[in-house]
Coordinates of C-alpha atoms in Angstrom, one line a residue:
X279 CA 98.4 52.7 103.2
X280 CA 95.0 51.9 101.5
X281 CA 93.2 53.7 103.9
X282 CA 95.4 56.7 103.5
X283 CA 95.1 56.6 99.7
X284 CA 91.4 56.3 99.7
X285 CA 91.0 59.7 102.0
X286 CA 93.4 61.2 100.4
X287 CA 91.7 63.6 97.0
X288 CA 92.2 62.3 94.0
X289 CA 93.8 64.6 90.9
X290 CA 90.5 64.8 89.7
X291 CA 89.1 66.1 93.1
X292 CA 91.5 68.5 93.1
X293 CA 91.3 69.8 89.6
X294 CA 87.6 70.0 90.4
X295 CA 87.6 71.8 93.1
X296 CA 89.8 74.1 92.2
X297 CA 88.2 74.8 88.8
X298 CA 85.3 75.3 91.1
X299 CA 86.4 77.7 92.9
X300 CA 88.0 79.5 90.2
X301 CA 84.0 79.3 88.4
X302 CA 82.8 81.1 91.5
X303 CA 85.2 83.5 91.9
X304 CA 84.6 84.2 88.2
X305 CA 80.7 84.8 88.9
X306 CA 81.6 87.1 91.9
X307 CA 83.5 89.9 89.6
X308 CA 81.1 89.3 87.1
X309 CA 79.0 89.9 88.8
X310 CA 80.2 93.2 90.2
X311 CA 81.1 94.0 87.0
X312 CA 77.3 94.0 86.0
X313 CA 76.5 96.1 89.0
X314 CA 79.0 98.7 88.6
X315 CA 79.3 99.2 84.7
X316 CA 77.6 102.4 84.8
X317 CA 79.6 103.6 87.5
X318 CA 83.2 102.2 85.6
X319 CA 81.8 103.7 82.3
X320 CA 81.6 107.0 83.7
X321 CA 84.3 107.0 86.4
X322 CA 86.7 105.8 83.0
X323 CA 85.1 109.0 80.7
X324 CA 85.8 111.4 83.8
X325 CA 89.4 110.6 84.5
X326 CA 89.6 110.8 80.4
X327 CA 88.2 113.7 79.9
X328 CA 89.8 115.5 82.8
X329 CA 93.6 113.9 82.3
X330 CA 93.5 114.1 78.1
X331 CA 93.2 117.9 78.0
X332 CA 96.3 117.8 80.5
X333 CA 98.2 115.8 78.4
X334 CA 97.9 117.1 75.2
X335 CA 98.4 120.5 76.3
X336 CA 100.9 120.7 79.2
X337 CA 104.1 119.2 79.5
X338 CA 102.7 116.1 81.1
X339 CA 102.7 114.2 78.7
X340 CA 101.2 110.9 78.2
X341 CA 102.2 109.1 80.4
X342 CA 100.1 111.6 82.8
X343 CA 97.4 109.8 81.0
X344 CA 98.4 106.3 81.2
X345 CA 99.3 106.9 85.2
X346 CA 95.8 108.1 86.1
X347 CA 94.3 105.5 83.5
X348 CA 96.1 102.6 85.9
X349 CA 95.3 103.9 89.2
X350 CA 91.8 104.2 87.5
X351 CA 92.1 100.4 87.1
X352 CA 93.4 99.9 90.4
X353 CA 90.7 101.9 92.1
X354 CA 88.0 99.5 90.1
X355 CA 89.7 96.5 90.9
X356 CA 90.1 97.3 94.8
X357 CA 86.2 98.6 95.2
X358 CA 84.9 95.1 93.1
X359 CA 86.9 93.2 95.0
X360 CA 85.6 94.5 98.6
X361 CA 82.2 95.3 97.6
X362 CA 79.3 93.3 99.6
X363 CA 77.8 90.3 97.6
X364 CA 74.3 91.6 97.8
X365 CA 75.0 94.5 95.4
X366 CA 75.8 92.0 92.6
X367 CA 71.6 91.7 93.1
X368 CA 71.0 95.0 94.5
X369 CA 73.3 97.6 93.0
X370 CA 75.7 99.3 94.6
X371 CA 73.0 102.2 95.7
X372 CA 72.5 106.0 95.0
X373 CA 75.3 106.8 97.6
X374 CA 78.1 104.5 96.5
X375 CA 77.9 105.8 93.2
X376 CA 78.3 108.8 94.0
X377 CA 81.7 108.0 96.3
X378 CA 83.0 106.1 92.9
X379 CA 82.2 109.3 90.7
X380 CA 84.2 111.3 93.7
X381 CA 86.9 108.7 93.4
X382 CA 87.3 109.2 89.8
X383 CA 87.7 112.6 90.0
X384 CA 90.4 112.4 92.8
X385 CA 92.4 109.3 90.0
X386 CA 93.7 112.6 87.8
X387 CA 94.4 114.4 91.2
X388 CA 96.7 111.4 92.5
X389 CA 98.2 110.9 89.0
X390 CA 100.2 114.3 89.3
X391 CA 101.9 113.1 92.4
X392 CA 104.0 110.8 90.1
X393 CA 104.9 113.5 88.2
X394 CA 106.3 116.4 90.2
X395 CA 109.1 117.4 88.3
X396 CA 106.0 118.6 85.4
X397 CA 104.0 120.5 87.6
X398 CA 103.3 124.0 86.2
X399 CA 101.2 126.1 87.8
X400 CA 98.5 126.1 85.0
X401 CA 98.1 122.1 85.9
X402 CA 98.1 122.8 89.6
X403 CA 95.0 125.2 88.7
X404 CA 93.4 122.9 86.8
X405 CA 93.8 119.9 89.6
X406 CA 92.5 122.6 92.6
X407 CA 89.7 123.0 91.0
X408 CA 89.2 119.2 90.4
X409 CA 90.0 118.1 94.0
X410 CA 87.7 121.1 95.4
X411 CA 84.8 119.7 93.2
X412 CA 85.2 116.7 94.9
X413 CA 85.5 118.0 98.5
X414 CA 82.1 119.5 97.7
X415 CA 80.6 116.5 96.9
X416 CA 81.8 114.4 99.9
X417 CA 78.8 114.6 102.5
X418 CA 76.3 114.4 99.1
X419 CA 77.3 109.9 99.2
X420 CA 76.1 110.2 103.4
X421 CA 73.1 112.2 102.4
X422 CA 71.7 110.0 100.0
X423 CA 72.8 107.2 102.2
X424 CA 70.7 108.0 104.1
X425 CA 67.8 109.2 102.2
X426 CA 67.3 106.2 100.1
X427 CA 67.7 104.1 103.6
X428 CA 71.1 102.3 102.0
X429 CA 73.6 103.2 104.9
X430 CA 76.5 99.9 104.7
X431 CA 79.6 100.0 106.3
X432 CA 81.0 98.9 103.2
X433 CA 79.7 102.6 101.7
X434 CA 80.7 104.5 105.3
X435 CA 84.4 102.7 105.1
X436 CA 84.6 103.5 101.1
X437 CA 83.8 107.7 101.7
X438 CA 86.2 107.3 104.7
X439 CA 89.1 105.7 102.5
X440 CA 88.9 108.3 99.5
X441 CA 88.7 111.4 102.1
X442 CA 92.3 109.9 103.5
X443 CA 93.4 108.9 100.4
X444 CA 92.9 112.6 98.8
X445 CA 94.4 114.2 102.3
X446 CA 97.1 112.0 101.3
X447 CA 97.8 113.0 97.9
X448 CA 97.3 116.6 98.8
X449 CA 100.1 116.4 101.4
X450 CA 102.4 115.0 98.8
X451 CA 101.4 117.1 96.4
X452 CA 101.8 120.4 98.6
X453 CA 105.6 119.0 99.6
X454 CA 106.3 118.5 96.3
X455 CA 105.8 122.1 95.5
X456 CA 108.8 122.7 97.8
X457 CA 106.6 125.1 100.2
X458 CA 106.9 123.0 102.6
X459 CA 109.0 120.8 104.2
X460 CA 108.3 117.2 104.4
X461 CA 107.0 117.1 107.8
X462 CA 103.7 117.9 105.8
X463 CA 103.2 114.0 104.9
X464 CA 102.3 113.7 108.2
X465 CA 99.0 115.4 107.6
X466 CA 98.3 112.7 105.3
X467 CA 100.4 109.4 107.2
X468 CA 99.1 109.9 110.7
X469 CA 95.5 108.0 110.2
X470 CA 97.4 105.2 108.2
X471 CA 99.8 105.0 111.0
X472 CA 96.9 104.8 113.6
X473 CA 95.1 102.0 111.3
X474 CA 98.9 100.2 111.6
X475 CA 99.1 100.6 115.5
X476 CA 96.0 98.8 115.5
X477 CA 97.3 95.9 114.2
X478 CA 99.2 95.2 117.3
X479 CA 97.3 97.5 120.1
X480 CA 93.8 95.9 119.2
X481 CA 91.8 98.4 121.7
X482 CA 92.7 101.0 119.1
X483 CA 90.0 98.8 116.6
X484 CA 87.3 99.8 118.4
X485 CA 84.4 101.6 117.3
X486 CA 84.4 105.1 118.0
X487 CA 81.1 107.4 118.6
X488 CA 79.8 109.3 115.7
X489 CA 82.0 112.9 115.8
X490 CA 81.1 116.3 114.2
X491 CA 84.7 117.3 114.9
X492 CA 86.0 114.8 113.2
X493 CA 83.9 115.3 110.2
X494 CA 84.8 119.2 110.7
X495 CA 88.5 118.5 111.3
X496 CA 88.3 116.7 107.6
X497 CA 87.4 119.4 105.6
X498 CA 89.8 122.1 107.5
X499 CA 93.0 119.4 106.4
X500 CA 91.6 119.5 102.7
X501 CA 91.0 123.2 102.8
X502 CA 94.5 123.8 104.1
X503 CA 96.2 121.9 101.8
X504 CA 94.5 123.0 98.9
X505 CA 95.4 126.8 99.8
X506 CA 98.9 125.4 100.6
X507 CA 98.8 124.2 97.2
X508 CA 97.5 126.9 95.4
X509 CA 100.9 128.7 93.2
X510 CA 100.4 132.3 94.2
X511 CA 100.3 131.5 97.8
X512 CA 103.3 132.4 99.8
X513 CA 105.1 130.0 101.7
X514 CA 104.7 132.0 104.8
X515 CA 100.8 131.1 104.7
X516 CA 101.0 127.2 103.5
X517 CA 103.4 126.5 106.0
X518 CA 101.0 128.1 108.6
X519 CA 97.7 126.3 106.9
X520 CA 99.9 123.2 106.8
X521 CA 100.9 123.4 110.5
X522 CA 97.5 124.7 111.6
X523 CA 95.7 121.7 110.0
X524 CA 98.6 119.3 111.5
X525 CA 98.0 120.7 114.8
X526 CA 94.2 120.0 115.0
X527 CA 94.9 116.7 113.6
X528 CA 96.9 115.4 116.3
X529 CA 94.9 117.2 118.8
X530 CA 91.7 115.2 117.0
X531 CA 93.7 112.1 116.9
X532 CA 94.6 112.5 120.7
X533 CA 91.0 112.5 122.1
X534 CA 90.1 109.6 120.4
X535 CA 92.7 107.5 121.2
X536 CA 91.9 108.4 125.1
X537 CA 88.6 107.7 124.1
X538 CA 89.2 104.0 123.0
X539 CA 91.6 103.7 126.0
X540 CA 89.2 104.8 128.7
X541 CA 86.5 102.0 126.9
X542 CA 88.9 99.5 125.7
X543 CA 87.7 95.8 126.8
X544 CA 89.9 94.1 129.3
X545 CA 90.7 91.2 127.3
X546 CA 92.1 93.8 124.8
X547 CA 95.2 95.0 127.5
X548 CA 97.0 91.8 127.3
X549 CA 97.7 92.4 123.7
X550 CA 99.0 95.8 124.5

């Protein structure tokens, strides 16, 4: 028994530890914090200054404002908490900040989606013209990537989230408009779903070669969407864009899954 007390940790070793590692985990955001303020700063005046005139002069109303304002917050939180330790030293780089800027232009983009019984077609305008602003700019993070000789997986995984994330909210959006029929989330659910499968067919983790289709196919499921989207289109042609762009996706989606399975590892069979 006196053996067992004296390994056991006291209180006091407890306490300190875990004050400890509360002091470091403290230093970490902090630290992040530091590195990204520009970036927050001006992601937090974009969203503002693209949702404000939306709420003051639609029928959105504020809490438009305080939606994109938290997803804003969310968006922060999730990119400080993931980001590599080095760029509390290094900065997050030319091309990251770029990505976040994009992100904070998609925030007022995803905030409509909770609000689909308010969507008049001047907002729906006003949000096209947002989201194609930031389709322009995706390729620009890559190309100072590499340029400044900062390419990370943290920065390649961080493009690649935002460019599903606004496929996603496009879908939504596009089936809220009542165009078309729900079978349009799909556009937006199937990569999630193949990031899911994963979890339990582990050859579907593996890396797959660099793919100009894919990169191609990316831009032809925003573009679709977004003239899907757009209010004077007629549902005849979003339903086609909408199918067209589901149809390449799964055909996209199809290769590379044979890919992986031709080149899985054999270990990876057992688990499925």
């Amino acid at each position: 028994m006196e053996r067992s007390s004296e390994c056991a940790p006291s209180s006091s070793d407890r306490e300190s530890g875990a004050s400890s590692a509360a002091g470091t985990w403290r230093a970490a955001v902090g630290g992040q914090v530091r590195a990204w303020r520009i970036e927050i700063l001006l992601g937090l005046v974009l969203v503002i200054a693209l949702s404000l005139p939306l709420t003051l002069f639609t029928g959105l109303g504020a809490g438009y404002l305080a939606t994109a304002l938290l997803l804003f917050v969310a968006l922060t939180s999730l990119v400080l908490f993931t980001a590599p330790a080095g760029f509390r030293t290094e900065g997050p780089g030319p091309a990251n900040r770029m990505t976040f800027l994009r992100a904070a232009l998609v925030v007022p983009v995803a905030a409509l989606a909770f609000h689909p019984s308010l969507q008049e077609a001047a907002v729906i305008y006003a949000l096209l013209a947002v989201a194609v602003l930031a389709l322009i700019l995706d390729g620009a993070d890559g190309a100072l990537a590499r340029r400044s000789g900062r390419v990370t997986a943290f920065g390649a995984r961080f493009d690649m989230e935002l460019d599903a994330l606004l496929i996603l909210v496009l879908a939504v959006l596009v089936w809220q408009t009542g165009q078309v029929g729900p079978w349009v989330l799909l556009i937006g659910l199937i990569r999630y779903g193949f990031v899911v499968a994963g979890w339990h067919w582990r050859w579907l983790q593996g890396a797959l070669p660099p793919s100009r289709r894919r990169q191609t196919l990316c831009v032809v499921q925003s573009v679709a969407l977004l003239i899907a989207l757009a209010p004077l289109v007629p549902s005849v042609l979003a339903v086609a864009a909408s199918l067209g762009a589901l149809a390449l996706l799964v055909y996209s989606f199809a290769v590379d899954i044979g890919w992986l399975y031709r080149h899985r590892e054999p270990a990876s069979v057992a688990g499925g």
